[in-house]
XYZ file of C-alpha atoms in Angstrom:
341
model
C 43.545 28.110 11.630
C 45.710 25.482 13.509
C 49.293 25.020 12.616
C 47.849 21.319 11.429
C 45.151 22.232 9.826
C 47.439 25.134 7.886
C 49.855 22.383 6.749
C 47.111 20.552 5.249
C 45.685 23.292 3.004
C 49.368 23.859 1.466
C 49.416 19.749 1.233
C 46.109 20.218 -0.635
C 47.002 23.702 -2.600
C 48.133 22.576 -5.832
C 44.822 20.083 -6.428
C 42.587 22.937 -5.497
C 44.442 25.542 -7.629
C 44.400 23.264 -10.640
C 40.684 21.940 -9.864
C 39.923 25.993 -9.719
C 42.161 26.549 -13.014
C 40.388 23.711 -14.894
C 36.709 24.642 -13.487
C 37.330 28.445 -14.066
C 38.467 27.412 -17.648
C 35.327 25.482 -18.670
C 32.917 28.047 -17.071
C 34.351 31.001 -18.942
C 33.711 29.168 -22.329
C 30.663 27.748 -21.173
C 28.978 30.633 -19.051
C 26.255 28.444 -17.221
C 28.308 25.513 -16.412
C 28.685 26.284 -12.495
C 25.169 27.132 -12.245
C 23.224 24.628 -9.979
C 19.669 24.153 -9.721
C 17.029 22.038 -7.202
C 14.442 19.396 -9.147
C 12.406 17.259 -6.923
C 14.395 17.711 -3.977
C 17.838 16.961 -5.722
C 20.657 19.086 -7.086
C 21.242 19.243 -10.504
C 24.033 21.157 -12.411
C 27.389 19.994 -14.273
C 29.278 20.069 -11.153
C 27.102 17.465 -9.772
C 27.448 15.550 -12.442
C 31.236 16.151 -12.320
C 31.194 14.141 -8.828
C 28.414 11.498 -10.332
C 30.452 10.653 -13.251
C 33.627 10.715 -11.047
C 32.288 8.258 -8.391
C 33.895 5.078 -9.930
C 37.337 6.663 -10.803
C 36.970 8.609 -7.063
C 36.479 4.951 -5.537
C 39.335 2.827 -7.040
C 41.683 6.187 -6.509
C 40.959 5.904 -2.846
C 42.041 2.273 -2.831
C 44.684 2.517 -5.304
C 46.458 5.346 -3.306
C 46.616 3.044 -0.063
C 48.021 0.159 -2.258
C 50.454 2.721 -3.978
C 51.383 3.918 -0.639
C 53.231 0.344 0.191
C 54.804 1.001 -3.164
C 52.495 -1.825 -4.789
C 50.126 -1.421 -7.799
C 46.804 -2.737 -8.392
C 45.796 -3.316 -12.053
C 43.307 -5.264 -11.970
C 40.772 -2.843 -10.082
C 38.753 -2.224 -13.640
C 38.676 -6.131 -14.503
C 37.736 -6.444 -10.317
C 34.995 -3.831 -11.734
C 33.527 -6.237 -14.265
C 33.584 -9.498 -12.188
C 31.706 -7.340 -9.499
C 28.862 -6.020 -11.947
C 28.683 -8.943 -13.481
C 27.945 -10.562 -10.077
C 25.537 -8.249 -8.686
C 23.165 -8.662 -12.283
C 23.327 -12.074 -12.365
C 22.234 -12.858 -8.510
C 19.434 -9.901 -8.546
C 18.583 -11.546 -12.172
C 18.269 -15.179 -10.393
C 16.285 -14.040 -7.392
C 18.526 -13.467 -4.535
C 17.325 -10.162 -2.355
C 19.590 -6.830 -2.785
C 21.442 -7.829 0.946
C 22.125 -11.362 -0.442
C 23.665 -9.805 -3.685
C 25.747 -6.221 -2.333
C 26.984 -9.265 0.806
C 27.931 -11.631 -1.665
C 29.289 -9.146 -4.374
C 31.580 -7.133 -1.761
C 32.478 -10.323 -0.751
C 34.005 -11.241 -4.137
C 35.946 -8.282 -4.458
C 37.668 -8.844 -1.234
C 38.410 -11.998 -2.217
C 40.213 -10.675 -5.495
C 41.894 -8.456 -2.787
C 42.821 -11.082 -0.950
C 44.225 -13.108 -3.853
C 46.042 -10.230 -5.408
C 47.778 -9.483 -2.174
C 48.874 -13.184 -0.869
C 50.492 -12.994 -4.408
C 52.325 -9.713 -3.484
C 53.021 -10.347 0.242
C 53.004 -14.022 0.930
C 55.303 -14.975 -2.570
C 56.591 -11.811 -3.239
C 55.707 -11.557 -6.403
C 56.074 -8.141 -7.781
C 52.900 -6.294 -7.639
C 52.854 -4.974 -11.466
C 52.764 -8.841 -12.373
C 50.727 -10.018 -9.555
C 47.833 -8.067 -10.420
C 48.268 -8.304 -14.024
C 47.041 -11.848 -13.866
C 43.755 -10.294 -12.472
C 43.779 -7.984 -14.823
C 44.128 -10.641 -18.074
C 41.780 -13.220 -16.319
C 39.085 -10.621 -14.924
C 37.370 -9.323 -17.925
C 37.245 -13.370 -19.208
C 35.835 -14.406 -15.614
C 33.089 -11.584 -16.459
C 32.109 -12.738 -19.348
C 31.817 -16.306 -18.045
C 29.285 -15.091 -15.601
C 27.620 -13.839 -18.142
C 27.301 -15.969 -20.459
C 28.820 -13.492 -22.584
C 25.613 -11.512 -22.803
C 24.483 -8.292 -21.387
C 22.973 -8.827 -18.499
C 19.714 -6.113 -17.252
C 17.767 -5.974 -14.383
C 14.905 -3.736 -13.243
C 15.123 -4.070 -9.161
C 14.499 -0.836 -7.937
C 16.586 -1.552 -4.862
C 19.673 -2.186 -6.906
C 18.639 0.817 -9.120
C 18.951 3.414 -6.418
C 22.558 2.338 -5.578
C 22.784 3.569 -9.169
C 20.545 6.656 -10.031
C 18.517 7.029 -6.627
C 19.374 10.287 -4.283
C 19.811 11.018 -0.961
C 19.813 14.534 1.206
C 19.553 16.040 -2.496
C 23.031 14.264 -3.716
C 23.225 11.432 -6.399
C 23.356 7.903 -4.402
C 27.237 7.406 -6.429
C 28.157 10.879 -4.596
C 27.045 9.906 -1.265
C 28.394 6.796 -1.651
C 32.095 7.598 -2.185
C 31.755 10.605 0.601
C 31.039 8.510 3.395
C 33.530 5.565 1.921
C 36.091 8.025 2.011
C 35.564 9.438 4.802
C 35.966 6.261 6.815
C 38.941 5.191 4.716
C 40.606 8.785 5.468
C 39.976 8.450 9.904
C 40.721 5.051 9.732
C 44.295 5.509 8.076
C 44.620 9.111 9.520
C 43.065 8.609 13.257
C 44.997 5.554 13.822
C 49.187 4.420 13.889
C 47.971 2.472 10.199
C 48.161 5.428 8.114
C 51.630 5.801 9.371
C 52.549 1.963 9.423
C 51.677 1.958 5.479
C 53.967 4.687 4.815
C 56.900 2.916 6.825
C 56.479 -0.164 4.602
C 56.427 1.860 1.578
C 59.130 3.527 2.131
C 61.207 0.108 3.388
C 59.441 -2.791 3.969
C 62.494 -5.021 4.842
C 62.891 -2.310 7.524
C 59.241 -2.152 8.738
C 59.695 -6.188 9.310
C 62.602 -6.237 11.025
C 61.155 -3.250 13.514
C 58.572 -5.829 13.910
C 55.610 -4.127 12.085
C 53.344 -7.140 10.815
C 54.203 -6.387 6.478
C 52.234 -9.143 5.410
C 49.094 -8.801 6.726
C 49.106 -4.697 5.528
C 50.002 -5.366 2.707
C 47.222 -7.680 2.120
C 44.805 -5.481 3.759
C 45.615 -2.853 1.628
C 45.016 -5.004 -1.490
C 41.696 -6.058 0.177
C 40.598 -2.583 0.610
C 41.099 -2.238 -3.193
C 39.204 -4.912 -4.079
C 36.501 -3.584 -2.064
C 36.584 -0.437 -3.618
C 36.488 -1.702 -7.298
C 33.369 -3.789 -5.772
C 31.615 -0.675 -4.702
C 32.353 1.022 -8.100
C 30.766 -1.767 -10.038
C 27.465 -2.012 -8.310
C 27.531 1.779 -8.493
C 28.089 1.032 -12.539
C 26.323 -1.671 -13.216
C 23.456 -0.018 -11.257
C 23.477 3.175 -13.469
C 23.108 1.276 -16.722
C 20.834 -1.508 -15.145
C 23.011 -4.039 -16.387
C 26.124 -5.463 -16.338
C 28.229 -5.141 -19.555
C 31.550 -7.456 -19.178
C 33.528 -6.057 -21.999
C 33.378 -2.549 -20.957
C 32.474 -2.117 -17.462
C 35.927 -0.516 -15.886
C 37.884 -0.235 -19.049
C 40.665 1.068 -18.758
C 39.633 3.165 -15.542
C 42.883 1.238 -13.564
C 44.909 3.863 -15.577
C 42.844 6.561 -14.556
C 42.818 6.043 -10.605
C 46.445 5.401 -11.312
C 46.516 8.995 -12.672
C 44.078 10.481 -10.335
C 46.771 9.380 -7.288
C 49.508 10.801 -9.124
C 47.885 14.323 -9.839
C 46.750 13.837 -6.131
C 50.279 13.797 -5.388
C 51.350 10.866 -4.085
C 54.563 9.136 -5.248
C 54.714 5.990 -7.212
C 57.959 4.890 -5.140
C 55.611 4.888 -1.819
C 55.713 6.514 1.829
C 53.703 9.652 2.322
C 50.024 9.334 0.467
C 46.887 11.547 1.001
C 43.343 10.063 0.184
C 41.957 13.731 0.106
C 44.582 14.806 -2.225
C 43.899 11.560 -4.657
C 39.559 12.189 -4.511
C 40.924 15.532 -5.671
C 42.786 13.906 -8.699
C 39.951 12.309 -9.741
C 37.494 14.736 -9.389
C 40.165 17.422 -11.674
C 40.549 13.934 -14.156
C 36.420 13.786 -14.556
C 36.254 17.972 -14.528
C 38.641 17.407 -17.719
C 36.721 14.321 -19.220
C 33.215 16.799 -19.056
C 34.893 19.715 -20.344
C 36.099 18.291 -23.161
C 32.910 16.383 -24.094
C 30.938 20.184 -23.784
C 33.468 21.485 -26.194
C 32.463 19.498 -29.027
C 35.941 18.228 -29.983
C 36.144 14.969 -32.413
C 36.823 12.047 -29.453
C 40.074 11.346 -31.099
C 41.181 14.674 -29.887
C 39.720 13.802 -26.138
C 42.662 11.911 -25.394
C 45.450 14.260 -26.262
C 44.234 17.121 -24.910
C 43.463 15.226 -21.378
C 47.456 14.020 -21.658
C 48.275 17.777 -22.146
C 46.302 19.328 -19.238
C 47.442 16.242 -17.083
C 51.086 17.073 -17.552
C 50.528 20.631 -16.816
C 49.369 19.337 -13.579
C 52.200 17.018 -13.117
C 54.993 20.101 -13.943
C 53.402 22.378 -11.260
C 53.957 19.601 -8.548
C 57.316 18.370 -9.998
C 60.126 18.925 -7.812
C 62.642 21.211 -10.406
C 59.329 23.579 -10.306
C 58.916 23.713 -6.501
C 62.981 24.556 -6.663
C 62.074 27.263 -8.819
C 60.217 29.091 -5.880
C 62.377 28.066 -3.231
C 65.049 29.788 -5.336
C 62.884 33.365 -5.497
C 62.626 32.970 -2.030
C 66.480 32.582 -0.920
C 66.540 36.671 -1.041
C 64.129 37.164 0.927
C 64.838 34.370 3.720
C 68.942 36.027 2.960
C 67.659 39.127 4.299
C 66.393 37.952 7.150
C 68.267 38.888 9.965
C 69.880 35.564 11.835
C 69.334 34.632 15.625
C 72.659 35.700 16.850
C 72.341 39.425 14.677
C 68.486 40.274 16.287
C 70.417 39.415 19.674
């Protein structure tokens, strides 16, 4: 393995040890949980439905960690969520073909992107109130749409986005693979992943060295939007129907969550799109194991808190300190350049 490739695996170590920990956990109280099985030519098993149930949370994580990266927030990515499946139900409802509706319902949550981050890079507003206005006025805009009404549909086209399966994965789970795989060579392949992390970690700086702020940081709020459009086609297509008073509830707090267990800090600079799909995969491995253990949903939320600030203690810094500190022996006794010579 490459020196690169080696530094990578240690960024992604403690996800993958907690996603193991978490996984191991369930499948030891529940024997059969990692078993996985083929039915008309698709996979089936609870760790497939682990990354089917995840897709919407996986989605606005992969935005919200590009936004958090330029030390911005976006709240209003579940209310974004509503507008969007509110959208897509009532064109398909009125007619319009599946292109007209996924162009025109992408389109809006760019646009909510593109409002969100004018408010954040244009007039500097900060980005916990700029998107808070979204965030009020979304759900409301929703329900407008709607007429306040649940709004189904039955186009199978729309459907598939939904339920429908490709190369034996769920449609939501090929959907968010290939999203974030673009998202991940675009930032990674290119000088932008890097030009995020220098406005996050000073923006005033990144202007003056003549980096464009403005239009990144409007970009990245775009690419938000555009996630929390994908994830409410994806759930308004799974319940064939757009529901304006839940759709996205309260998931904003949960790709918040998913970034931080992913690792990536809320003061900006250094982010990691793998690391944050990771978060959000461990957040929905939690949700499922929970549900299979029977406990009264009261008790759903506390125990998720718990297990999430595990998480958060094995990455914290006075932790990490720990181990360097067992370690100082061993580098002590290491014999120095000048004593091998």
């Amino acid at each position: 393995m490459t020196s690169i490739g080696r530094t990578y695996l240690m960024r992604l170590l403690p996800q993958l040890i907690a996603l193991a920990t978490v996984l191991i956990g369930i499948s030891i109280v529940f024997p059969g949980f990692l078993n996985l099985e083929i039915q008309n030519d698709r996979l089936y098993g609870s760790l497939i439905d682990i990354l089917n149930r995840g897709a919407p949370v996986v989605l606005l994580a992969i935005g919200m960690t590009v936004v958090i990266a330029t030390k911005g927030i976006d709240l209003s990515v579940g209310a974004v969520m509503a507008i969007c499946g509110a959208v897509s139900a009532s064109l398909i409802t009125s007619g319009h073909s599946l292109a007209e509706t996924l162009l025109i319902t992408l389109s809006v949550g760019v646009f909510c992107g593109i409002w969100n981050g004018i408010l954040v890079a244009v007039l500097d507003i900060q980005p916990i109130i700029a998107t808070l206005v979204l965030m009020v006025a979304g759900r409301g805009i929703a329900q407008l749409i709607t007429e306040g009404a649940i709004l189904t549909f039955n186009d199978p086209g729309l459907i598939f986005i939904g339920s429908g399966s490709f190369a034996g994965l769920p449609m939501p789970v090929v959907t968010w693979l290939i999203f974030g795989i673009i998202v991940a060579l675009l930032v990674r392949q290119t000088a932008l992943g890097m030009l995020i992390e220098a406005i996050g970690v000073n923006r005033q700086a990144s202007t003056l060295s003549g980096v464009f702020t403005p239009v990144l940081l409007i970009a990245a709020y775009v690419l938000s939007g555009l996630c929390a459009a994908i994830a409410g086609v994806i759930a308004a297509a799974d319940i064939r129907g757009a529901d304006a008073n839940n759709a996205g509830l309260w998931l904003e707090l949960d790709a918040i969550l998913a970034v931080v267990v992913g690792g990536t800090s809320l003061l900006g600079g250094r982010f990691s799109i793998a690391a944050s799909v990771l978060g959000a995969i461990i957040i929905q491995s939690i949700n499922t194991g929970i549900l299979l253990s029977g406990f009264p949903p009261e008790f759903n939320l506390i125990i998720k808190a718990a297990i999430i600030v595990f998480i958060l203690v094995l990455q914290s810094p006075r932790f990490r300190s720990a181990f360097t500190f067992v370690n100082i022996p061993r580098a002590a006794g290491k014999p120095t350049e000048r004593e091998a010579k």
